[in-house]
Amino acid sequence: WQKVIVPTDSPEFKEFPIQLDQAIDAALRNRPELKQYDLQLEENSVNLNLNRNQKKWQVDLVASLGSIGVAGPQAIDQLTGEPLINPELIGGVGIANKNLVTGGFVNWFAGVNLQIPLRDRGLDAQLAQVRIQRQQLLMNRTNTEQNIVVSVRNALENLKTAQQAVETAEVALQ
C-alpha cells in the first residue's frame, strides 16, 4: 500500500462517437427480455383466438360403417317359421369370419351433430382473463423498453462524464 506505482506508458484515449438513437435501437433489438415478451404476446394471441373460436357454433358430420360376423344357432322367424340366416352360413369361427365380409350383415350410420353455445360463463371468464393478461404483457413490455432507454441514456452520460474527467486530469497534469 505504501509503494507508488508510476506507469511507463501513457494511455491513449480515443473518442468513439456514439449516437443516442442508434444505441437505443441496438439495445431494444438485442434485449432477450423484449423477445420473451414478444413470444408471450404471440402465445396470448393464440389463446385469445382459441377462446373466441370456442364461442362459435360447431357442426360435425358423423358417420360409421361396420360389419358383423354371425355364427351359431339358427334364428327362426316367429311368423313364417323360416330361417332368418342362411343355414350354409351357420358354423364356427371360420364361418363368422367369412360372414364378416360376405354375409351381408353390414351396419352403417350417418348423422349431423350441431352444438350451439348459448351461455358459457367459464369460457367468458377465460376470455376476459386472456385479455387482461394481454394488457399486462403490453404494459410490462412498455415499462421494460422505458427502463432500457433510461439505462442507455445513463450509460452515455457516464461515458461523457468519464471523458470529461480524463480531459480534466490531462489539463491538470500539464
One Martini backbone bead per residue (centre of mass of N, CA, C, O) as a GRO file, in nm:
protein
  174
    1TRP     BB    1   0.054   0.066  -0.014
    2GLN     BB    2   0.322   0.251  -0.010
    3LYS     BB    3   0.355   0.229  -0.301
    4VAL     BB    4   0.442   0.373  -0.610
    5ILE     BB    5   0.286   0.390  -0.922
    6VAL     BB    6   0.453   0.411  -1.239
    7PRO     BB    7   0.386   0.465  -1.549
    8THR     BB    8   0.536   0.408  -1.869
    9ASP     BB    9   0.269   0.451  -2.007
   10SER     BB   10   0.047   0.629  -2.196
   11PRO     BB   11  -0.266   0.662  -2.242
   12GLU     BB   12  -0.491   0.614  -2.510
   13PHE     BB   13  -0.743   0.830  -2.619
   14LYS     BB   14  -1.044   0.746  -2.780
   15GLU     BB   15  -1.300   0.865  -2.971
   16PHE     BB   16  -1.635   0.733  -2.971
   17PRO     BB   17  -1.898   0.786  -3.147
   18ILE     BB   18  -2.233   0.808  -3.007
   19GLN     BB   19  -2.553   0.741  -3.090
   20LEU     BB   20  -2.845   0.744  -2.931
   21ASP     BB   21  -3.043   0.610  -3.132
   22GLN     BB   22  -2.864   0.365  -3.202
   23ALA     BB   23  -2.831   0.257  -2.915
   24ILE     BB   24  -3.132   0.209  -2.859
   25ASP     BB   25  -3.193   0.021  -3.097
   26ALA     BB   26  -2.987  -0.198  -3.021
   27ALA     BB   27  -3.101  -0.259  -2.739
   28LEU     BB   28  -3.392  -0.339  -2.835
   29ARG     BB   29  -3.301  -0.575  -3.031
   30ASN     BB   30  -3.099  -0.740  -2.799
   31ARG     BB   31  -3.319  -0.803  -2.591
   32PRO     BB   32  -3.452  -1.086  -2.440
   33GLU     BB   33  -3.705  -0.974  -2.287
   34LEU     BB   34  -3.850  -0.872  -2.546
   35LYS     BB   35  -3.869  -1.146  -2.686
   36GLN     BB   36  -4.034  -1.277  -2.463
   37TYR     BB   37  -4.278  -1.089  -2.487
   38ASP     BB   38  -4.342  -1.163  -2.782
   39LEU     BB   39  -4.402  -1.464  -2.726
   40GLN     BB   40  -4.628  -1.413  -2.519
   41LEU     BB   41  -4.811  -1.257  -2.718
   42GLU     BB   42  -4.850  -1.489  -2.915
   43GLU     BB   43  -4.977  -1.685  -2.715
   44ASN     BB   44  -5.212  -1.501  -2.642
   45SER     BB   45  -5.338  -1.493  -2.927
   46VAL     BB   46  -5.401  -1.791  -2.944
   47ASN     BB   47  -5.586  -1.803  -2.692
   48LEU     BB   48  -5.788  -1.594  -2.796
   49ASN     BB   49  -5.877  -1.750  -3.051
   50LEU     BB   50  -5.969  -2.006  -2.909
   51ASN     BB   51  -6.191  -1.875  -2.729
   52ARG     BB   52  -6.352  -1.757  -2.965
   53ASN     BB   53  -6.406  -2.033  -3.114
   54GLN     BB   54  -6.568  -2.166  -2.871
   55LYS     BB   55  -6.824  -1.960  -2.925
   56LYS     BB   56  -6.891  -2.113  -3.167
   57TRP     BB   57  -7.027  -2.293  -3.383
   58GLN     BB   58  -7.084  -2.659  -3.421
   59VAL     BB   59  -7.024  -2.881  -3.704
   60ASP     BB   60  -7.082  -3.236  -3.739
   61LEU     BB   61  -6.986  -3.519  -3.920
   62VAL     BB   62  -7.130  -3.846  -3.883
   63ALA     BB   63  -6.973  -4.177  -3.933
   64SER     BB   64  -7.047  -4.536  -3.994
   65LEU     BB   65  -6.884  -4.863  -4.057
   66GLY     BB   66  -6.999  -5.209  -4.042
   67SER     BB   67  -6.944  -5.556  -3.936
   68ILE     BB   68  -7.093  -5.886  -3.893
   69GLY     BB   69  -7.018  -6.194  -3.745
   70VAL     BB   70  -7.206  -6.494  -3.793
   71ALA     BB   71  -7.250  -6.763  -3.548
   72GLY     BB   72  -7.469  -7.039  -3.490
   73PRO     BB   73  -7.765  -7.040  -3.415
   74GLN     BB   74  -8.065  -7.055  -3.563
   75ALA     BB   75  -8.286  -6.829  -3.682
   76ILE     BB   76  -8.644  -6.782  -3.635
   77ASP     BB   77  -8.931  -6.700  -3.770
   78GLN     BB   78  -9.232  -6.655  -3.604
   79LEU     BB   79  -9.435  -6.639  -3.851
   80THR     BB   80  -9.303  -6.849  -4.078
   81GLY     BB   81  -9.049  -7.048  -3.984
   82GLU     BB   82  -8.806  -6.930  -4.112
   83PRO     BB   83  -8.496  -6.873  -4.178
   84LEU     BB   84  -8.281  -6.589  -4.127
   85ILE     BB   85  -8.042  -6.777  -4.188
   86ASN     BB   86  -7.824  -6.923  -4.367
   87PRO     BB   87  -7.735  -7.249  -4.315
   88GLU     BB   88  -7.444  -7.226  -4.454
   89LEU     BB   89  -7.353  -6.986  -4.231
   90ILE     BB   90  -7.344  -7.196  -4.007
   91GLY     BB   91  -7.092  -7.186  -3.741
   92GLY     BB   92  -6.791  -7.098  -3.671
   93VAL     BB   93  -6.526  -6.891  -3.690
   94GLY     BB   94  -6.488  -6.912  -3.994
   95ILE     BB   95  -6.778  -6.824  -4.066
   96ALA     BB   96  -6.770  -6.551  -3.922
   97ASN     BB   97  -6.546  -6.434  -4.101
   98LYS     BB   98  -6.700  -6.468  -4.366
   99ASN     BB   99  -6.952  -6.295  -4.276
  100LEU     BB  100  -6.804  -6.027  -4.239
  101VAL     BB  101  -6.783  -5.991  -4.564
  102THR     BB  102  -7.041  -6.179  -4.710
  103GLY     BB  103  -7.320  -6.180  -4.523
  104GLY     BB  104  -7.474  -5.885  -4.504
  105PHE     BB  105  -7.377  -5.753  -4.207
  106VAL     BB  106  -7.434  -5.427  -4.239
  107ASN     BB  107  -7.341  -5.128  -4.075
  108TRP     BB  108  -7.485  -4.793  -4.071
  109PHE     BB  109  -7.397  -4.435  -4.016
  110ALA     BB  110  -7.557  -4.104  -4.018
  111GLY     BB  111  -7.473  -3.757  -3.915
  112VAL     BB  112  -7.553  -3.461  -3.718
  113ASN     BB  113  -7.364  -3.224  -3.516
  114LEU     BB  114  -7.497  -2.965  -3.302
  115GLN     BB  115  -7.336  -2.676  -3.148
  116ILE     BB  116  -7.474  -2.430  -2.914
  117PRO     BB  117  -7.349  -2.163  -2.745
  118LEU     BB  118  -7.517  -1.977  -2.523
  119ARG     BB  119  -7.379  -1.998  -2.211
  120ASP     BB  120  -7.033  -1.941  -2.097
  121ARG     BB  121  -6.884  -1.834  -1.818
  122GLY     BB  122  -6.608  -1.969  -1.822
  123LEU     BB  123  -6.527  -1.868  -2.107
  124ASP     BB  124  -6.562  -1.568  -2.044
  125ALA     BB  125  -6.344  -1.564  -1.823
  126GLN     BB  126  -6.107  -1.657  -1.998
  127LEU     BB  127  -6.122  -1.425  -2.201
  128ALA     BB  128  -6.076  -1.198  -1.994
  129GLN     BB  129  -5.803  -1.302  -1.889
  130VAL     BB  130  -5.650  -1.283  -2.159
  131ARG     BB  131  -5.688  -0.978  -2.195
  132ILE     BB  132  -5.546  -0.894  -1.935
  133GLN     BB  133  -5.274  -1.026  -1.999
  134ARG     BB  134  -5.217  -0.853  -2.246
  135GLN     BB  135  -5.208  -0.581  -2.101
  136GLN     BB  136  -4.979  -0.658  -1.908
  137LEU     BB  137  -4.767  -0.723  -2.123
  138LEU     BB  138  -4.765  -0.444  -2.256
  139MET     BB  139  -4.684  -0.285  -2.002
  140ASN     BB  140  -4.421  -0.441  -1.938
  141ARG     BB  141  -4.282  -0.383  -2.207
  142THR     BB  142  -4.284  -0.076  -2.187
  143ASN     BB  143  -4.128  -0.060  -1.923
  144THR     BB  144  -3.872  -0.202  -2.028
  145GLU     BB  145  -3.809  -0.002  -2.252
  146GLN     BB  146  -3.772   0.242  -2.068
  147ASN     BB  147  -3.538   0.122  -1.900
  148ILE     BB  148  -3.345   0.089  -2.138
  149VAL     BB  149  -3.328   0.385  -2.220
  150VAL     BB  150  -3.221   0.487  -1.948
  151SER     BB  151  -2.963   0.313  -1.947
  152VAL     BB  152  -2.839   0.432  -2.203
  153ARG     BB  153  -2.831   0.725  -2.115
  154ASN     BB  154  -2.658   0.681  -1.862
  155ALA     BB  155  -2.414   0.557  -2.008
  156LEU     BB  156  -2.352   0.806  -2.184
  157GLU     BB  157  -2.313   1.002  -1.950
  158ASN     BB  158  -2.078   0.846  -1.818
  159LEU     BB  159  -1.889   0.873  -2.059
  160LYS     BB  160  -1.877   1.182  -2.062
  161THR     BB  161  -1.774   1.212  -1.773
  162ALA     BB  162  -1.513   1.047  -1.812
  163GLN     BB  163  -1.397   1.218  -2.038
  164GLN     BB  164  -1.383   1.481  -1.871
  165ALA     BB  165  -1.196   1.366  -1.652
  166VAL     BB  166  -0.958   1.310  -1.838
  167GLU     BB  167  -0.921   1.596  -1.948
  168THR     BB  168  -0.876   1.726  -1.670
  169ALA     BB  169  -0.626   1.556  -1.595
  170GLU     BB  170  -0.448   1.652  -1.829
  171VAL     BB  171  -0.451   1.950  -1.755
  172ALA     BB  172  -0.340   1.912  -1.467
  173LEU     BB  173  -0.072   1.778  -1.557
  174GLN     BB  174   0.021   2.032  -1.732
   0.00000   0.00000   0.00000
